Coordinates of C-alpha atoms in Angstrom, one line a residue:
X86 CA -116.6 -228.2 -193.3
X87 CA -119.5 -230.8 -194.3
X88 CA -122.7 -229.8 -194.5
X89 CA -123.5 -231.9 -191.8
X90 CA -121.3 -230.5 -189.6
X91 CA -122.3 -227.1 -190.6
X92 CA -125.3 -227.6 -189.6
X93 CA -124.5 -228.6 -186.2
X94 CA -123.1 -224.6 -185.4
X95 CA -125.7 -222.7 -187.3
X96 CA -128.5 -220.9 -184.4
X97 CA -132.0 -222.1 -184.6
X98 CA -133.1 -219.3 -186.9
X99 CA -131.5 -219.0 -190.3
X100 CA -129.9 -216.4 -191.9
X101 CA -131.7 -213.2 -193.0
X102 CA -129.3 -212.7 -196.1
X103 CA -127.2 -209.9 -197.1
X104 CA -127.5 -205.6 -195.6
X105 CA -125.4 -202.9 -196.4
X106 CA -125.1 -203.9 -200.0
X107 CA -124.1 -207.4 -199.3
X108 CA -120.0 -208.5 -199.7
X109 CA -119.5 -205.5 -201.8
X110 CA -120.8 -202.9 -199.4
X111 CA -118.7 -204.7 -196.6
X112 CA -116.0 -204.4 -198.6
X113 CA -116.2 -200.9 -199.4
X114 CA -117.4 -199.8 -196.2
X115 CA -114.2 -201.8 -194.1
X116 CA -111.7 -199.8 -196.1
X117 CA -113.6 -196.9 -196.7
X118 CA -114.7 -195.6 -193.3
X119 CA -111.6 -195.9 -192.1
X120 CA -110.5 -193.7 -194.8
X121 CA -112.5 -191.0 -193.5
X122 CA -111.2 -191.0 -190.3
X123 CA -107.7 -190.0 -191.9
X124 CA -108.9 -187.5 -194.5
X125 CA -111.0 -185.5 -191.5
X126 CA -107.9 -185.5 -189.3
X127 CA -105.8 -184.0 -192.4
X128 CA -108.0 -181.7 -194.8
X129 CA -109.3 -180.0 -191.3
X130 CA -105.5 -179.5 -189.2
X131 CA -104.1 -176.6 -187.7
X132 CA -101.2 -176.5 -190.4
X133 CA -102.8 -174.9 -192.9
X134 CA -106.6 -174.9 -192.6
X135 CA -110.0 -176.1 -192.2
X136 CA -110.4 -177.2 -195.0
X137 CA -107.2 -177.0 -196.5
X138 CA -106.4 -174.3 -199.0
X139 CA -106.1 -176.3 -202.0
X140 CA -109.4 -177.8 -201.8
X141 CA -110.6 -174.5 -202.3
X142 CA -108.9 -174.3 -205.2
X143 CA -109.0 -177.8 -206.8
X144 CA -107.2 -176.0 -210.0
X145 CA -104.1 -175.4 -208.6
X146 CA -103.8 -178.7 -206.7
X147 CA -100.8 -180.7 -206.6
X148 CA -99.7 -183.6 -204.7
X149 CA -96.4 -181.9 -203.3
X150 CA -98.6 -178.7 -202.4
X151 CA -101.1 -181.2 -200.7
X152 CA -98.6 -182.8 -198.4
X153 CA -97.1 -179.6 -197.0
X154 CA -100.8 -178.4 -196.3
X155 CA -102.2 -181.7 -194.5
X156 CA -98.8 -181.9 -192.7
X157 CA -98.2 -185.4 -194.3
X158 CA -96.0 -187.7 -192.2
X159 CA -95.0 -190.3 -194.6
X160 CA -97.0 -193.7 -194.7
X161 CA -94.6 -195.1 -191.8
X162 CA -95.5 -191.8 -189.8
X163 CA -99.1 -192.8 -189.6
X164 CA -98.5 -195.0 -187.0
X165 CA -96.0 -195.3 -184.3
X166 CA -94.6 -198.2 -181.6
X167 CA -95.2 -195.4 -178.6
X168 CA -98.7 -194.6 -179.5
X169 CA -99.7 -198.4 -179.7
X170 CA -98.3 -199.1 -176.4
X171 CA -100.5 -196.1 -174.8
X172 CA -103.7 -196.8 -176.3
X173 CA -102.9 -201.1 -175.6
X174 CA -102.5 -199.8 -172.1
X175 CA -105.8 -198.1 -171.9
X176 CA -107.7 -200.6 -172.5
X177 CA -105.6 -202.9 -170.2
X178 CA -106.9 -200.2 -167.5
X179 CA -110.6 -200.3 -168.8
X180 CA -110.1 -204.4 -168.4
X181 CA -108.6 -203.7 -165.1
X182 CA -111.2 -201.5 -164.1
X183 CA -114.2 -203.6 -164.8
X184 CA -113.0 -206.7 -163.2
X185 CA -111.9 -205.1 -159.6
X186 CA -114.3 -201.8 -159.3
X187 CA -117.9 -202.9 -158.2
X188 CA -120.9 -203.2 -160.4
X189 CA -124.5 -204.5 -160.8
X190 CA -124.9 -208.0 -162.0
X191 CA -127.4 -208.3 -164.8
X192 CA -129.0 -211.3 -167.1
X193 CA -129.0 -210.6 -170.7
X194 CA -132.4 -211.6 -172.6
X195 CA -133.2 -214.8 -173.6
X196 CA -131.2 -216.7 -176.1
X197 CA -132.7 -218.9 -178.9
X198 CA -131.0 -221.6 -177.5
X199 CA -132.9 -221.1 -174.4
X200 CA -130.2 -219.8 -172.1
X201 CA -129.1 -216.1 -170.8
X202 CA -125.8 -214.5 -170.5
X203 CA -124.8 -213.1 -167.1
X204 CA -123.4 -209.6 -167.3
X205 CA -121.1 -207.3 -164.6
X206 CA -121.8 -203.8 -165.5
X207 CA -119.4 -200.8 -163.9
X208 CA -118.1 -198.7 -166.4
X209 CA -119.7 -194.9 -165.3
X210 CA -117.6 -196.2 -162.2
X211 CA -114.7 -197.0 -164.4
X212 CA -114.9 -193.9 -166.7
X213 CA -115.9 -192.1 -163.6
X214 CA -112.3 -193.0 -162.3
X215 CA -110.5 -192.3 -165.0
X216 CA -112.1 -188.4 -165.7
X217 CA -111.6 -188.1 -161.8
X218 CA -107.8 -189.1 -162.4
X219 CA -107.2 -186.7 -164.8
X220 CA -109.1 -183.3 -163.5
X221 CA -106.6 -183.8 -160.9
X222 CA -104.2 -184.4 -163.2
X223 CA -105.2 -181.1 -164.9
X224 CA -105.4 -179.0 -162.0
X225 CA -102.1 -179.4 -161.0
X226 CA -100.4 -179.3 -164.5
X227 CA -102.7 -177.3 -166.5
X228 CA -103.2 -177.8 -170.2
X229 CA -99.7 -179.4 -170.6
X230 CA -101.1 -182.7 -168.4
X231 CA -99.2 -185.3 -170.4
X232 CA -102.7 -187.1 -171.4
X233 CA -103.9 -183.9 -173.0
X234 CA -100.4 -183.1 -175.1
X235 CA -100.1 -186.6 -175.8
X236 CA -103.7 -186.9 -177.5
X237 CA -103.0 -183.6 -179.5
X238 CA -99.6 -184.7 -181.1
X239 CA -100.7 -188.3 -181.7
X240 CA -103.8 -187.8 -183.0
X241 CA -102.7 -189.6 -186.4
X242 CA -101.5 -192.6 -184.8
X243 CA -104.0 -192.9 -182.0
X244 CA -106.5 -193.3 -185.2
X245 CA -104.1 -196.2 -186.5
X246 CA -103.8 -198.4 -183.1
X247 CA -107.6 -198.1 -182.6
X248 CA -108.2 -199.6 -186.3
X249 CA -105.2 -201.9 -186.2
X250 CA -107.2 -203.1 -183.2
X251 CA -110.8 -203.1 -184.5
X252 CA -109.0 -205.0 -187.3
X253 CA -107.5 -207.4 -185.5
X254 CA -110.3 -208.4 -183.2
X255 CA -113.0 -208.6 -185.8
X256 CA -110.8 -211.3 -187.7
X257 CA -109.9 -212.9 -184.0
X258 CA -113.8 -213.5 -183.1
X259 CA -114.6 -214.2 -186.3
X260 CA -111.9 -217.4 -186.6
X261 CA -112.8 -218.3 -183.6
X262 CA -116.4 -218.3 -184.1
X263 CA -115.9 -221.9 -186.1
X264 CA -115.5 -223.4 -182.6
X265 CA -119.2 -222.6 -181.8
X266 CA -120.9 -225.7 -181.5
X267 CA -124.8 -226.5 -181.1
X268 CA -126.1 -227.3 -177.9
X269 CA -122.2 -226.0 -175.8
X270 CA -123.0 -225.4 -172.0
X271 CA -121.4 -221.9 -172.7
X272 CA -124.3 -220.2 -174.5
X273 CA -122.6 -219.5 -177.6
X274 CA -124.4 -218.9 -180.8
X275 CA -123.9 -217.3 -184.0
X276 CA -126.1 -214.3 -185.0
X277 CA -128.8 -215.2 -187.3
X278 CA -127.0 -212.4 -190.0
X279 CA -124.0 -213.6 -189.8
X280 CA -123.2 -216.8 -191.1
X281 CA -123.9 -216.4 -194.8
X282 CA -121.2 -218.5 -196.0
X283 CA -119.3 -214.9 -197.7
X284 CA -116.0 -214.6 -195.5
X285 CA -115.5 -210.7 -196.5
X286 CA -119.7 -210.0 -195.5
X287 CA -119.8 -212.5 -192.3
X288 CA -116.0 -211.1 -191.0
X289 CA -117.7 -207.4 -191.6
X290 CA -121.0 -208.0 -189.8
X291 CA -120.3 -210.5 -187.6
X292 CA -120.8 -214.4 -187.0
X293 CA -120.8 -214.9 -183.6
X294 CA -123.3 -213.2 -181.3
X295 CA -121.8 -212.8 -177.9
X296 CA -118.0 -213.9 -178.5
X297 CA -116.4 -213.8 -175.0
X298 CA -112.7 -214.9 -173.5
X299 CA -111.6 -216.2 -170.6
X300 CA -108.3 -214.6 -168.8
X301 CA -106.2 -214.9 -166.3
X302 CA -107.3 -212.6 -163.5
X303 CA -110.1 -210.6 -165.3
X304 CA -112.5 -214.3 -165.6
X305 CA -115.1 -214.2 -168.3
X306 CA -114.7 -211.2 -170.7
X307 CA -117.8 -209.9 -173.2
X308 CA -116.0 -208.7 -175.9
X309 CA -119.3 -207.4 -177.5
X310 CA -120.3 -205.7 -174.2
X311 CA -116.5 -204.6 -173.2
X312 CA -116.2 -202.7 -176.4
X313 CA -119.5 -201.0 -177.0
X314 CA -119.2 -198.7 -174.1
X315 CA -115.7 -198.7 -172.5
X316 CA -113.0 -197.4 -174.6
X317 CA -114.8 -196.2 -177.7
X318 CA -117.4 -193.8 -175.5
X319 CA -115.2 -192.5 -172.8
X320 CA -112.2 -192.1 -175.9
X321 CA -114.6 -189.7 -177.1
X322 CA -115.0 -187.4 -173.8
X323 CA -111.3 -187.7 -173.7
X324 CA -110.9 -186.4 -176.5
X325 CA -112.9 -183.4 -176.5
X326 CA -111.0 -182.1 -173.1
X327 CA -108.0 -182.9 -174.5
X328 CA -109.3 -180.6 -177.6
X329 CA -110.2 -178.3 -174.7
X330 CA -107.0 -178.1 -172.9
X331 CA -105.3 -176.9 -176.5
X332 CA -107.7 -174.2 -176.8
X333 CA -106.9 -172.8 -173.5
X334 CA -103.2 -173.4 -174.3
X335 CA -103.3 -171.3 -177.3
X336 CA -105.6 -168.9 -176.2
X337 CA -105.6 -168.4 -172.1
X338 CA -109.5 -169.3 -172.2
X339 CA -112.5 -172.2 -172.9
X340 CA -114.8 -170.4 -175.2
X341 CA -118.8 -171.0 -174.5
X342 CA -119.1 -173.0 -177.6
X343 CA -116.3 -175.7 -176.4
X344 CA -117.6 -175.7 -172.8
X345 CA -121.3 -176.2 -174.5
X346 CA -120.2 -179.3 -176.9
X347 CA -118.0 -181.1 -174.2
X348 CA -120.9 -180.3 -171.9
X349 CA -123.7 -181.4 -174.0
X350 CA -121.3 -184.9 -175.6
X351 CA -120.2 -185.8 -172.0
X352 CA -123.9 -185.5 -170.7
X353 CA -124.9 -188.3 -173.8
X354 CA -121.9 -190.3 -172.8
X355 CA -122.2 -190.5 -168.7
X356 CA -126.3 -191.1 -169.5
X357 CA -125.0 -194.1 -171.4
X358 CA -122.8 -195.3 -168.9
X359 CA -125.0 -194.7 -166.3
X360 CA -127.8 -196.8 -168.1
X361 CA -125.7 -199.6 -168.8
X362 CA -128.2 -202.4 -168.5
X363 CA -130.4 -200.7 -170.9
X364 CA -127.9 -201.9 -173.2
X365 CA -129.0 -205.4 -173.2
X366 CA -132.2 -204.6 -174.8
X367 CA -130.7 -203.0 -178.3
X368 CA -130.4 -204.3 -181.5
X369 CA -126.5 -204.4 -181.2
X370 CA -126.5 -206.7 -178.3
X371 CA -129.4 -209.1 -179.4
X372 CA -129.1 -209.0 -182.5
X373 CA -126.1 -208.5 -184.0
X374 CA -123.2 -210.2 -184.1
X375 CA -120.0 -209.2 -183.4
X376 CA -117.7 -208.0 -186.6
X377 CA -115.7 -205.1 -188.0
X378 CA -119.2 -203.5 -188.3
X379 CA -119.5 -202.6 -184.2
X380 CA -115.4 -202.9 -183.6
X381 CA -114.7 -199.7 -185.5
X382 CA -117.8 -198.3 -185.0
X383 CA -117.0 -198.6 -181.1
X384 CA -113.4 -197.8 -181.1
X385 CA -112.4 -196.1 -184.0
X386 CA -115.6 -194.2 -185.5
X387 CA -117.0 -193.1 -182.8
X388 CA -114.3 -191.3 -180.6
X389 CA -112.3 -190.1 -183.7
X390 CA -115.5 -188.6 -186.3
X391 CA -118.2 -187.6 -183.2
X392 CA -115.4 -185.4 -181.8
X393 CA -114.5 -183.6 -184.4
X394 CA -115.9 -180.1 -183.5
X395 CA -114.3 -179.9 -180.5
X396 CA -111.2 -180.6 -182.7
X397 CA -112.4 -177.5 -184.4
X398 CA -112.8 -175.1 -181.8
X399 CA -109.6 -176.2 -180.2
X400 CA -107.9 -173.9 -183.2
X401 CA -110.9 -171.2 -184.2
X402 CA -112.7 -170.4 -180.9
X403 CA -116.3 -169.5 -181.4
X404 CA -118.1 -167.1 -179.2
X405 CA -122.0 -168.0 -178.8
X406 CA -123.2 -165.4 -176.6
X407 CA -126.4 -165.5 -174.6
X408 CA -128.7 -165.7 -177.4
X409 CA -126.6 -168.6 -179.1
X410 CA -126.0 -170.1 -175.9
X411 CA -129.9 -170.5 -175.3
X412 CA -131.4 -171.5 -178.8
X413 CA -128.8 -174.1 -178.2
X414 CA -129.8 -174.8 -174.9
X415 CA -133.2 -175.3 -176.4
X416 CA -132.5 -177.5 -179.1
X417 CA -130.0 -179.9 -176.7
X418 CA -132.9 -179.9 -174.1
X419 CA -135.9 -181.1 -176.5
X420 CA -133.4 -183.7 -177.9
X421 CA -132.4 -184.7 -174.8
X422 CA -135.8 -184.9 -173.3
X423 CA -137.5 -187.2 -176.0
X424 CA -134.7 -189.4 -176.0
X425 CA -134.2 -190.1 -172.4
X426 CA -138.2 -190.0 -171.1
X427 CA -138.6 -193.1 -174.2
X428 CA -136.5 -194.9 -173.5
X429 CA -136.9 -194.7 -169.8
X430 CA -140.2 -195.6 -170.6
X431 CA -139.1 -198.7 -173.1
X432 CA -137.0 -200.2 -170.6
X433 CA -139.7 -200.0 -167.7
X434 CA -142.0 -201.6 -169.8
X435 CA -139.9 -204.2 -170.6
X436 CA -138.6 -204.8 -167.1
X437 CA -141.4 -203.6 -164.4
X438 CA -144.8 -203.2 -166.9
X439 CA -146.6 -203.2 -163.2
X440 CA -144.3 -199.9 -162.7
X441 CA -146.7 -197.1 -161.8
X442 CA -144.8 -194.9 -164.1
X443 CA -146.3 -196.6 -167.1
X444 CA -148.9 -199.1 -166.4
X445 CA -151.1 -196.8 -167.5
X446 CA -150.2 -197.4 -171.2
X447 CA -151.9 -199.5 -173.6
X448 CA -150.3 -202.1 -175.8
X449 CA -150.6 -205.2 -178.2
X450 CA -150.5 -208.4 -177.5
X451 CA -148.1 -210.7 -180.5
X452 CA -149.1 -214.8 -181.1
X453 CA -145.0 -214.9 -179.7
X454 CA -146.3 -213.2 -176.2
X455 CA -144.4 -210.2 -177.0
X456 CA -146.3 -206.6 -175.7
X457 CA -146.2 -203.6 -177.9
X458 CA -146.7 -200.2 -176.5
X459 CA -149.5 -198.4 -178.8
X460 CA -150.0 -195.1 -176.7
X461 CA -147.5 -193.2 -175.0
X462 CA -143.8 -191.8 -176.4
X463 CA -144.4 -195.2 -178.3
X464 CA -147.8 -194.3 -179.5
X465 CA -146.5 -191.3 -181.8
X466 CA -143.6 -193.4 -183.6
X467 CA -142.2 -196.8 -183.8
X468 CA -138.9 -195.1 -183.4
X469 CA -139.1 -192.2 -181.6
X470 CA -135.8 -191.9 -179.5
X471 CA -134.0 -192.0 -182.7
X472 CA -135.6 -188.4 -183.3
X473 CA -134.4 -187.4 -179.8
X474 CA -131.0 -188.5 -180.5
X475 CA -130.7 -186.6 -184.2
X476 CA -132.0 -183.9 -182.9
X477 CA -129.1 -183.4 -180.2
X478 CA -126.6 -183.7 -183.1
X479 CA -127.5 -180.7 -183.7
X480 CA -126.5 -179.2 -180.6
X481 CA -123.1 -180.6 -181.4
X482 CA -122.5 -178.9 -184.3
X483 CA -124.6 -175.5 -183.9
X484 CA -121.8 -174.1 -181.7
X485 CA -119.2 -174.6 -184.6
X486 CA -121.2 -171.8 -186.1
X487 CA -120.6 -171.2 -190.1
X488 CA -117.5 -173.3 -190.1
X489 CA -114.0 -172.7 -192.0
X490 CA -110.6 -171.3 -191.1
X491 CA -107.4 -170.6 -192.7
X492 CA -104.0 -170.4 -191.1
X493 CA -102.1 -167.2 -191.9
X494 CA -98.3 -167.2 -191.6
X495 CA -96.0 -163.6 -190.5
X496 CA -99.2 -162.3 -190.3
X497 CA -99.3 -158.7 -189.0
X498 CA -100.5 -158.1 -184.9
X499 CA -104.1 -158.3 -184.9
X500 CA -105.1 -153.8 -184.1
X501 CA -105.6 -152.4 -180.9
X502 CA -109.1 -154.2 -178.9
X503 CA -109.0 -157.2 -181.0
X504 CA -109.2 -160.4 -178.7
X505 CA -107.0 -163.4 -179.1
X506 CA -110.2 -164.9 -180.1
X507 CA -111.4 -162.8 -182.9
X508 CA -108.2 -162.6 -184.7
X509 CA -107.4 -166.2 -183.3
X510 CA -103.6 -164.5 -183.0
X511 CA -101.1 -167.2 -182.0
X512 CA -97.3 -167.5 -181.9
X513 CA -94.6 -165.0 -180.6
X514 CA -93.6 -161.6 -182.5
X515 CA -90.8 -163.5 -183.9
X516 CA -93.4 -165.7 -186.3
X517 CA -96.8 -164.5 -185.6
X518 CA -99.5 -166.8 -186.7
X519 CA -103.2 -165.3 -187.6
X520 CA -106.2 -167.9 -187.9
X521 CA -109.1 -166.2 -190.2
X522 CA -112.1 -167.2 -191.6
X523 CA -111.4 -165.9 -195.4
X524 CA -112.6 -168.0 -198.3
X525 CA -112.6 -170.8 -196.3
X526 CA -116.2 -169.8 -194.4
X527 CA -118.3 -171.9 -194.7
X528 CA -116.8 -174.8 -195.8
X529 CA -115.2 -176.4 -192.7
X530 CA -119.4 -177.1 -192.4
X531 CA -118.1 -180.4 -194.9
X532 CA -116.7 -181.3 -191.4
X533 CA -118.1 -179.7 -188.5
X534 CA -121.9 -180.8 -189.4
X535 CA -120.8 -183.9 -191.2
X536 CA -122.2 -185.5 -187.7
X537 CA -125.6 -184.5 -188.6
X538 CA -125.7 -186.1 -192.1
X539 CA -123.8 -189.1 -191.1
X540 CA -126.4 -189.5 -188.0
X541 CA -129.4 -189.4 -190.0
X542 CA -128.2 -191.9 -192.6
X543 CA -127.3 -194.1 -189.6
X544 CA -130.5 -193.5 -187.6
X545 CA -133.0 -194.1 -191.2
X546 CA -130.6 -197.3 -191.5
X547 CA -130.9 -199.0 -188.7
X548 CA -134.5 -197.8 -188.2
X549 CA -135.0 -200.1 -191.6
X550 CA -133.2 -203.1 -190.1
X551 CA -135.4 -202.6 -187.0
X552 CA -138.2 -202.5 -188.9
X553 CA -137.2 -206.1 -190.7
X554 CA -136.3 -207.9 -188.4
X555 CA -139.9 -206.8 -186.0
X556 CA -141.8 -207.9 -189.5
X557 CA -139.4 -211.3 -189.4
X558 CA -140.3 -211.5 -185.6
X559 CA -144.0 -211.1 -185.5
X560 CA -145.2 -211.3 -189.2
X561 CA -148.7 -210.1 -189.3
X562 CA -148.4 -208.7 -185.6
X563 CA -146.1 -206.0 -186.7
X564 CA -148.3 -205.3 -190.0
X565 CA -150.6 -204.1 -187.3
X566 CA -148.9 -202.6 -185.3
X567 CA -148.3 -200.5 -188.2
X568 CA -151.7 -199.4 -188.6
X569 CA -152.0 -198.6 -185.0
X570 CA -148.8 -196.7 -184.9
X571 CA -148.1 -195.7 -188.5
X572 CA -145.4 -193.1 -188.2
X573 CA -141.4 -194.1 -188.1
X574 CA -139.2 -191.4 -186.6
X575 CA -141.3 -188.4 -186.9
X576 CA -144.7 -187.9 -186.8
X577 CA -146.8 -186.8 -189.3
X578 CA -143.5 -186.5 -191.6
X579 CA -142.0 -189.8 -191.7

């Protein structure tokens, strides 16, 4: 491509240079995550233990030893024709249920070419559908409801079609971002981050800003849009009752720390679907384009590492009691609260500022007309909803308790007034199976809270891209807003 032609598909503002340690980071972070994703699903399994026994003793490791424990299938194992078809056939019905289900038609914000996107929103009717669908399903066939078996013995290979097709469509929009041409009627424009010229760092982050597709049938698709909240967010809630369904299959019960986490993640995802427009408003839609970054963030990432305690307690039941049950309550409520009441109060301001709810509240004025709320939830930190939302983390992995398990084999009957729970007995006389805690308390924590480290590294992230790209929006503007609202996340810490 000439440099004149070049020119003609780059977006009125130019390119911000390189984040998350440039080509190298996206490198590293395109084959790494995805990496994680496997290693949770085997050094935390019902085979052996959680984590497995030899990573307890590193000394005695071998390779051989390590494959019996993690219940290795073979590299050709890992994925699997059946599984592919199922999980292309969800998202065929998420497709399907977003083009003939009703929804609220919405107008993006404003584009620098001057333009906005139109938008059909309807997926807390879709997912609403779908969890419908398969209650019933469940009442009638209990935990052996094919969707709940199914996501238990293809756990491995669901993680493999969900990459294979993060993979595939961030190199699909990315190719066909080269097509985007300056000026097109369609509103297409590359993000301002992602045309660097690097093929590994622009594929990773993303060059085009809104990619969409036309199809026969289902009209105008939003890729971006499609896959933020569809498959990824409802795979997740999915997951967790199909975690639930095995626990009450082994066990003949749903202890209060699984009810608790499926409650607390499906309240997080139905508020998201339910707030759907809100959407338009975040970084990821505006801002960034779309690459491997959000693809296996949205359908990998997310529904595979956030539901991983449910995982947990689908094979070591914990029992919270009333007092666990309420200082968890607590900590889910406060978290909940600040998230929810600023954002509502965000997205009013940005929408309705006459709205009665929040006219009240003062604000600055930017040279680029922009308002900035300076009193209010927005008043104590520039990025206050990201404390709400770390601090229900917590309240996912709280109920996992001190974490760890090992599985026992020919184990001895648990005595007399022991509960399937506490001695976590499973299998027949014939081959009876004991899950303990042992040696291996405490450090299942490596995975049960690895949500609460991962979230706040995410959250500190992205609260410094927020922070770069305001200070590359309204220069001097934002270096006062500063002073008027100096905190980040959490006031009077950071």
């Amino acid at each position: 491509m000439s440099k004149s032609e070049r020119k003609s598909v780059l977006p009125a503002q130019p390119s911000h240079g390189y984040e998350f340690g440039g080509p190298i980071g996206a490198f590293a972070t395109s084959f790494g995550l995805p990496l994680v994703c496997y290693l949770a699903s085997f050094l935390c399994n019902d085979i052996s233990g959680c984590p497995v026994p030899s990573v307890l003793h590193p000394s005695t490791l071998s390779l051989e030893k390590l494959k019996t424990e993690i219940g290795w299938p073979g590299i050709l194992g890992l994925a699997s024709f059946k599984t592919t078809g199922f999980v292309l056939a969800y998202y065929f019905l998420s497709l399907v249920l977003q083009t003939v289900l009703p929804g609220v038609e919405c107008e993006g914000v404003k584009l620098t070419s001057g333009g906005r996107l139109k938008y059909k929103f309807n997926s807390f009717n879709s997912a609403m559908a779908i969890v419908v669908t398969t209650i019933a399903g469940t009442v009638i066939q209990g935990p052996d409801f094919p969707l709940w078996t199914f996501i238990w013995n293809n756990y491995t290979q669901l993680i493999t079609a969900n990459l294979g097709i993060a993979f595939a469509l961030a190199t699909f929009v990315y190719v066909r971002s080269f097509s985007v041409k300056s000026g097109n009627a369609e509103n297409r424009e590359l993000a301002a981050g992602g045309h660097s010229g690097n093929l590994v760092y622009d594929w990773f982050i993303g060059r085009e800003l809104n990619p969409r597709i036309t199809l026969p049938f289902f009209g105008e698709i939003d890729i971006k849009v499609f896959c933020e909240l569809r498959p990824g967010m409802l795979g997740w809630i999915l997951m967790d009752l199909a975690f639930m369904a095995h626990q009450y299959k082994l066990y003949g019960l749903v202890s209060d720390s699984m009810i608790m986490i499926t409650v607390f993640q499906s309240l997080y995802v139905f508020d998201a679907l339910w707030m759907e427009p809100a959407m338009l408003t975040t970084m990821d839609i505006t801002t960034d384009g779309f690459g491997f970054m959000l693809a296996f963030g949205d359908l990998a990432w997310l529904p595979f590492i956030y539901s991983l305690q449910a995982r947990y307690l689908a094979v070591y039941p914990v029992h919270l009691g009333v007092a666990g049950i309420l200082g968890i309550l607590a900590v889910q409520g406060l978290g909940y609260y600040i998230f929810r009441s600023s954002n509502n109060e965000k997205n009013r301001f940005r929408t309705n500022p006459d709205d009665p709810k929040i006219a009240h509240l003062k604000y600055m004025e930017t040279a680029s007309g922009s308002k900035l709320l300076i009193s209010g939830w927005w008043g104590t930190a520039r990025h206050i909803n990201y404390l709400g939302d770390w601090i229900m983390a917590w309240s996912y992995c709280l109920p996992t308790g001190i974490a760890g398990y090992l599985v026992q084999y020919s184990s001895p009957a648990p005595i007399d007034g022991q509960s399937p729970v506490d001695g976590s007995f499973v299998g027949g006389p014939s081959a009876p199976t004991e899950i303990v805690q042992g040696e291996a308390r405490g450090w299942g924590m490596a995975v049960t809270y690895f949500y609460v480290l991962y979230f706040a590294i995410l959250l500190i992230h992205r609260e410094m891209r927020d922070e770069e790209k305001c200070l590359r929006k309204y220069g001097k503007d934002w270096e006062e807003y500063r002073k008027k609202v100096p905190w980040r996340m959490l006031p009077g810490v950071y």
